[in-house]
mmCIF file of C-alpha atoms in Angstrom:
data_model
loop_
_atom_site.group_PDB
_atom_site.id
_atom_site.type_symbol
_atom_site.label_atom_id
_atom_site.label_comp_id
_atom_site.label_asym_id
_atom_site.label_seq_id
_atom_site.Cartn_x
_atom_site.Cartn_y
_atom_site.Cartn_z
ATOM 1 C CA UNK T 164 -5.736 -19.756 12.820
ATOM 2 C CA UNK T 165 -5.046 -19.981 9.109
ATOM 3 C CA UNK T 166 -1.691 -21.376 8.015
ATOM 4 C CA UNK T 167 -0.159 -22.639 4.795
ATOM 5 C CA UNK T 168 3.179 -24.350 4.307
ATOM 6 C CA UNK T 169 5.023 -25.488 1.221
ATOM 7 C CA UNK T 170 7.058 -28.682 1.120
ATOM 8 C CA UNK T 171 9.073 -30.532 -1.477
ATOM 9 C CA UNK T 172 12.572 -30.748 -2.944
ATOM 10 C CA UNK T 173 14.908 -27.793 -2.726
ATOM 11 C CA UNK T 174 17.013 -28.940 -5.665
ATOM 12 C CA UNK T 175 15.914 -30.408 -8.977
ATOM 13 C CA UNK T 176 17.847 -31.154 -12.140
ATOM 14 C CA UNK T 177 17.045 -29.617 -15.518
ATOM 15 C CA UNK T 178 14.277 -31.485 -17.397
ATOM 16 C CA UNK T 179 13.006 -33.061 -14.177
ATOM 17 C CA UNK T 180 9.484 -32.580 -12.822
ATOM 18 C CA UNK T 181 8.984 -30.495 -9.687
ATOM 19 C CA UNK T 182 6.276 -31.517 -7.245
ATOM 20 C CA UNK T 183 5.444 -29.176 -4.372
ATOM 21 C CA UNK T 184 2.799 -29.692 -1.725
ATOM 22 C CA UNK T 185 0.918 -26.936 0.065
ATOM 23 C CA UNK T 186 -0.528 -28.118 3.365
ATOM 24 C CA UNK T 187 -3.040 -25.730 4.876
ATOM 25 C CA UNK T 188 -5.188 -25.461 7.976
ATOM 26 C CA UNK T 189 -7.825 -23.158 9.390
ATOM 27 C CA UNK T 190 -10.039 -23.115 6.307
ATOM 28 C CA UNK T 191 -11.674 -25.505 3.906
ATOM 29 C CA UNK T 192 -11.178 -25.677 0.178
ATOM 30 C CA UNK T 193 -14.767 -26.856 -0.123
ATOM 31 C CA UNK T 194 -16.005 -23.335 0.636
ATOM 32 C CA UNK T 195 -17.322 -21.318 -2.243
ATOM 33 C CA UNK T 196 -15.013 -18.657 -3.623
ATOM 34 C CA UNK T 197 -12.031 -19.981 -1.666
ATOM 35 C CA UNK T 198 -9.006 -21.051 -3.633
ATOM 36 C CA UNK T 199 -5.339 -21.796 -3.169
ATOM 37 C CA UNK T 200 -2.908 -20.134 -5.476
ATOM 38 C CA UNK T 201 0.734 -20.600 -6.372
ATOM 39 C CA UNK T 202 3.057 -17.671 -6.842
ATOM 40 C CA UNK T 203 6.793 -17.743 -7.466
ATOM 41 C CA UNK T 204 9.592 -15.220 -7.163
ATOM 42 C CA UNK T 205 13.009 -15.648 -8.795
ATOM 43 C CA UNK T 206 15.859 -14.330 -6.639
ATOM 44 C CA UNK T 207 15.800 -10.538 -6.678
ATOM 45 C CA UNK T 208 12.844 -10.388 -9.040
ATOM 46 C CA UNK T 209 9.103 -9.739 -8.962
ATOM 47 C CA UNK T 210 6.258 -12.010 -8.001
ATOM 48 C CA UNK T 211 4.795 -14.170 -10.748
ATOM 49 C CA UNK T 212 1.281 -15.634 -10.573
ATOM 50 C CA UNK T 213 1.262 -19.312 -11.554
ATOM 51 C CA UNK T 214 -2.351 -20.265 -11.019
ATOM 52 C CA UNK T 215 -5.225 -21.001 -8.660
ATOM 53 C CA UNK T 216 -7.193 -24.094 -7.758
ATOM 54 C CA UNK T 217 -10.750 -23.712 -6.499
ATOM 55 C CA UNK T 218 -13.182 -25.724 -4.457
ATOM 56 C CA UNK T 219 -14.883 -27.035 -7.576
ATOM 57 C CA UNK T 220 -11.647 -27.911 -9.431
ATOM 58 C CA UNK T 221 -12.117 -24.903 -11.688
ATOM 59 C CA UNK T 222 -8.383 -24.434 -12.021
ATOM 60 C CA UNK T 223 -6.804 -21.438 -13.703
ATOM 61 C CA UNK T 224 -3.202 -21.361 -14.917
ATOM 62 C CA UNK T 225 -0.784 -18.755 -16.190
ATOM 63 C CA UNK T 226 -1.030 -18.851 -20.002
ATOM 64 C CA UNK T 227 2.746 -18.740 -20.378
ATOM 65 C CA UNK T 228 3.217 -21.825 -18.203
ATOM 66 C CA UNK T 229 -0.062 -23.636 -18.724
ATOM 67 C CA UNK T 230 1.433 -26.508 -20.705
ATOM 68 C CA UNK T 231 3.820 -27.310 -17.851
ATOM 69 C CA UNK T 232 1.601 -26.788 -14.800
ATOM 70 C CA UNK T 233 -0.832 -29.018 -12.978
ATOM 71 C CA UNK T 234 -2.557 -28.227 -9.684
ATOM 72 C CA UNK T 235 -4.540 -30.835 -7.810
ATOM 73 C CA UNK T 236 -6.348 -30.880 -4.507
ATOM 74 C CA UNK T 237 -6.781 -33.378 -1.722
ATOM 75 C CA UNK T 238 -9.641 -31.921 0.260
ATOM 76 C CA UNK T 239 -9.474 -34.570 2.978
ATOM 77 C CA UNK T 240 -5.782 -33.939 3.583
ATOM 78 C CA UNK T 241 -6.118 -30.165 3.171
ATOM 79 C CA UNK T 242 -3.396 -30.210 0.565
ATOM 80 C CA UNK T 243 -2.810 -28.715 -2.851
ATOM 81 C CA UNK T 244 -0.124 -30.145 -5.102
ATOM 82 C CA UNK T 245 1.727 -28.177 -7.775
ATOM 83 C CA UNK T 246 3.505 -30.037 -10.542
ATOM 84 C CA UNK T 247 5.843 -28.294 -12.963
ATOM 85 C CA UNK T 248 7.302 -30.361 -15.768
ATOM 86 C CA UNK T 249 10.546 -29.904 -17.685
ATOM 87 C CA UNK T 250 12.224 -27.683 -15.121
ATOM 88 C CA UNK T 251 14.867 -25.242 -16.312
ATOM 89 C CA UNK T 252 17.383 -23.067 -14.425
ATOM 90 C CA UNK T 253 15.138 -20.052 -15.132
ATOM 91 C CA UNK T 254 12.512 -21.735 -12.944
ATOM 92 C CA UNK T 255 14.755 -21.266 -9.924
ATOM 93 C CA UNK T 256 12.604 -19.300 -7.503
ATOM 94 C CA UNK T 257 10.912 -19.172 -4.154
ATOM 95 C CA UNK T 258 7.546 -20.827 -4.571
ATOM 96 C CA UNK T 259 4.667 -19.633 -2.411
ATOM 97 C CA UNK T 260 1.190 -20.982 -1.896
ATOM 98 C CA UNK T 261 -1.488 -18.600 -0.665
ATOM 99 C CA UNK T 262 -5.192 -18.548 0.106
ATOM 100 C CA UNK T 263 -7.362 -16.697 -2.356
ATOM 101 C CA UNK T 264 -10.407 -15.377 -0.557
ATOM 102 C CA UNK T 265 -13.515 -14.282 -2.389
ATOM 103 C CA UNK T 266 -14.425 -12.010 0.499
ATOM 104 C CA UNK T 267 -11.315 -10.017 -0.301
ATOM 105 C CA UNK T 268 -12.062 -9.674 -3.968
ATOM 106 C CA UNK T 269 -9.759 -12.521 -4.846
ATOM 107 C CA UNK T 270 -6.719 -11.170 -3.046
ATOM 108 C CA UNK T 271 -4.295 -13.562 -1.404
ATOM 109 C CA UNK T 272 -4.900 -12.937 2.273
ATOM 110 C CA UNK T 273 -2.720 -15.650 3.794
ATOM 111 C CA UNK T 274 0.636 -16.853 2.485
ATOM 112 C CA UNK T 275 2.962 -19.712 3.195
ATOM 113 C CA UNK T 276 6.542 -18.966 4.171
ATOM 114 C CA UNK T 277 7.767 -19.905 0.720
ATOM 115 C CA UNK T 278 10.227 -22.507 -0.467
ATOM 116 C CA UNK T 279 13.333 -21.870 -2.544
ATOM 117 C CA UNK T 280 13.683 -24.360 -5.366
ATOM 118 C CA UNK T 281 16.960 -24.383 -7.275
ATOM 119 C CA UNK T 282 17.250 -25.951 -10.705
ATOM 120 C CA UNK T 283 20.780 -27.081 -11.364
ATOM 121 C CA UNK T 284 22.634 -30.098 -12.630
ATOM 122 C CA UNK M 122 7.357 -8.856 -18.432
ATOM 123 C CA UNK M 123 4.410 -7.839 -16.272
ATOM 124 C CA UNK M 124 1.443 -5.959 -17.708
ATOM 125 C CA UNK M 125 1.282 -3.855 -14.534
ATOM 126 C CA UNK M 126 4.076 -1.312 -14.344
ATOM 127 C CA UNK M 127 5.396 0.181 -11.111
ATOM 128 C CA UNK M 128 8.333 2.519 -10.509
ATOM 129 C CA UNK M 129 11.387 0.482 -9.486
ATOM 130 C CA UNK M 130 11.972 2.609 -6.407
ATOM 131 C CA UNK M 131 10.650 5.467 -4.336
ATOM 132 C CA UNK M 132 12.148 7.056 -1.265
ATOM 133 C CA UNK M 133 11.279 9.530 1.426
ATOM 134 C CA UNK M 134 12.258 10.791 4.810
ATOM 135 C CA UNK M 135 10.439 9.632 7.934
ATOM 136 C CA UNK M 136 7.089 11.343 8.238
ATOM 137 C CA UNK M 137 6.820 12.164 4.550
ATOM 138 C CA UNK M 138 4.200 10.968 2.111
ATOM 139 C CA UNK M 139 5.195 8.661 -0.727
ATOM 140 C CA UNK M 140 3.073 7.302 -3.530
ATOM 141 C CA UNK M 141 3.532 4.177 -5.621
ATOM 142 C CA UNK M 142 1.781 3.949 -8.966
ATOM 143 C CA UNK M 143 0.565 0.818 -10.716
ATOM 144 C CA UNK M 144 -0.122 1.434 -14.397
ATOM 145 C CA UNK M 145 -2.169 -1.075 -16.353
ATOM 146 C CA UNK M 146 -4.358 -1.090 -19.429
ATOM 147 C CA UNK M 147 -7.875 -1.602 -20.708
ATOM 148 C CA UNK M 148 -7.651 -5.360 -20.165
ATOM 149 C CA UNK M 149 -6.939 -5.155 -16.454
ATOM 150 C CA UNK M 150 -7.297 -2.085 -14.226
ATOM 151 C CA UNK M 151 -9.028 -0.084 -16.954
ATOM 152 C CA UNK M 152 -11.595 -2.849 -17.380
ATOM 153 C CA UNK M 153 -12.695 -2.345 -13.814
ATOM 154 C CA UNK M 154 -10.881 -5.239 -12.187
ATOM 155 C CA UNK M 155 -9.935 -4.783 -8.570
ATOM 156 C CA UNK M 156 -6.404 -3.945 -7.477
ATOM 157 C CA UNK M 157 -4.727 -5.371 -4.402
ATOM 158 C CA UNK M 158 -1.457 -4.330 -2.784
ATOM 159 C CA UNK M 159 1.128 -6.387 -0.919
ATOM 160 C CA UNK M 160 4.086 -5.488 1.264
ATOM 161 C CA UNK M 161 7.113 -7.767 1.253
ATOM 162 C CA UNK M 162 9.633 -7.155 4.003
ATOM 163 C CA UNK M 163 13.157 -8.427 3.322
ATOM 164 C CA UNK M 164 13.368 -12.204 3.455
ATOM 165 C CA UNK M 165 9.683 -12.738 4.160
ATOM 166 C CA UNK M 166 6.535 -13.701 2.291
ATOM 167 C CA UNK M 167 4.300 -10.964 0.887
ATOM 168 C CA UNK M 168 1.558 -9.656 3.136
ATOM 169 C CA UNK M 169 -1.790 -8.296 2.008
ATOM 170 C CA UNK M 170 -1.897 -4.541 2.597
ATOM 171 C CA UNK M 171 -4.866 -3.257 0.568
ATOM 172 C CA UNK M 172 -7.658 -5.253 -1.070
ATOM 173 C CA UNK M 173 -10.329 -4.242 -3.545
ATOM 174 C CA UNK M 174 -8.617 -0.954 -4.356
ATOM 175 C CA UNK M 175 -9.104 0.890 -1.075
ATOM 176 C CA UNK M 176 -9.717 -1.528 1.788
ATOM 177 C CA UNK M 177 -7.290 -2.377 4.569
ATOM 178 C CA UNK M 178 -7.408 -5.845 6.129
ATOM 179 C CA UNK M 179 -7.382 -6.121 9.872
ATOM 180 C CA UNK M 180 -3.984 -5.194 11.231
ATOM 181 C CA UNK M 181 -2.854 -3.068 8.297
ATOM 182 C CA UNK M 182 -1.782 0.387 9.511
ATOM 183 C CA UNK M 183 -4.075 3.256 8.509
ATOM 184 C CA UNK M 184 -1.139 5.232 7.110
ATOM 185 C CA UNK M 185 -1.499 3.031 4.022
ATOM 186 C CA UNK M 186 -4.231 3.958 1.559
ATOM 187 C CA UNK M 187 -5.157 2.810 -1.917
ATOM 188 C CA UNK M 188 -6.894 4.455 -4.829
ATOM 189 C CA UNK M 189 -7.788 3.648 -8.403
ATOM 190 C CA UNK M 190 -8.590 5.748 -11.440
ATOM 191 C CA UNK M 191 -8.814 4.839 -15.084
ATOM 192 C CA UNK M 192 -6.063 2.408 -15.997
ATOM 193 C CA UNK M 193 -3.969 3.081 -12.894
ATOM 194 C CA UNK M 194 -3.959 2.537 -9.170
ATOM 195 C CA UNK M 195 -1.878 4.043 -6.396
ATOM 196 C CA UNK M 196 -0.686 3.171 -2.941
ATOM 197 C CA UNK M 197 0.077 6.033 -0.609
ATOM 198 C CA UNK M 198 2.052 5.859 2.592
ATOM 199 C CA UNK M 199 1.217 8.878 4.721
ATOM 200 C CA UNK M 200 3.733 9.426 7.458
ATOM 201 C CA UNK M 201 6.517 7.130 6.298
ATOM 202 C CA UNK M 202 8.148 5.044 8.989
ATOM 203 C CA UNK M 203 11.414 3.120 9.077
ATOM 204 C CA UNK M 204 9.562 -0.199 9.213
ATOM 205 C CA UNK M 205 7.861 0.595 5.901
ATOM 206 C CA UNK M 206 11.103 -0.066 4.060
ATOM 207 C CA UNK M 207 10.095 -2.994 1.872
ATOM 208 C CA UNK M 208 9.042 -4.063 -1.602
ATOM 209 C CA UNK M 209 5.458 -3.358 -2.655
ATOM 210 C CA UNK M 210 3.466 -5.125 -5.349
ATOM 211 C CA UNK M 211 0.118 -4.443 -6.965
ATOM 212 C CA UNK M 212 -2.074 -7.248 -8.311
ATOM 213 C CA UNK M 213 -5.076 -7.339 -10.607
ATOM 214 C CA UNK M 214 -6.857 -9.566 -13.073
ATOM 215 C CA UNK M 215 -6.169 -9.395 -16.787
ATOM 216 C CA UNK M 216 -8.873 -10.518 -19.196
ATOM 217 C CA UNK M 217 -6.507 -11.015 -22.114
ATOM 218 C CA UNK M 218 -4.436 -13.395 -20.014
ATOM 219 C CA UNK M 219 -7.449 -14.917 -18.255
ATOM 220 C CA UNK M 220 -5.523 -14.782 -15.034
ATOM 221 C CA UNK M 221 -4.148 -12.665 -12.285
ATOM 222 C CA UNK M 222 -1.011 -10.567 -12.660
ATOM 223 C CA UNK M 223 1.379 -8.866 -10.291
ATOM 224 C CA UNK M 224 3.078 -5.552 -10.842
ATOM 225 C CA UNK M 225 6.788 -5.146 -11.424
ATOM 226 C CA UNK M 226 7.347 -4.176 -7.803
ATOM 227 C CA UNK M 227 8.579 -1.033 -6.055
ATOM 228 C CA UNK M 228 11.275 -0.806 -3.436
ATOM 229 C CA UNK M 229 10.560 1.819 -0.794
ATOM 230 C CA UNK M 230 13.582 3.284 0.947
ATOM 231 C CA UNK M 231 13.318 5.378 4.080
ATOM 232 C CA UNK M 232 16.059 7.983 4.041
#
């Protein structure tokens, strides 16, 4: 059974750094063409792709957020960590991690439940 | 502002057919990149509905079908049901952005 779950703070202050952890099970990030992606969704708005981390650390980030994003993997712990620097109220959103499967053409076939992060002083 | 444009809303009576468009450009759908579709029920995470333009993952109802032509893709719901009331998103890759993009999203209402 494949599962993913996000964890981290639900409230951060403006200018602070957000660190979210995605803990997954049922698959290995050391498999070719398998990645873990981060997607966010501001309240009432559309999904926004943040980036993907792959088995070989070939990470890809959204160009508009690239300077603020870092994604790292801990293969032994089956975890992916997302770091977003200089948080702003506009970054308030539900943050999802999801598995990107090459067998599905790169679609996200399994998603975490999501985690609402609020940026407020 | 997403590079994949969807109608904000579509509606239909139970049993009807509704179609959701996803309009892109020559740097994404028109370049031949695959399109995927997701269904997001209220208060839940998105769920993969269609992958690689036309394929349904295991468990996805066969009343959902996807197509792609030129710079656009479409999701059709044939025989609309009350439980289909949700938000739907398309996704593709954009070469100018060197990354994946989601559509603007469409809310389906069952009348």
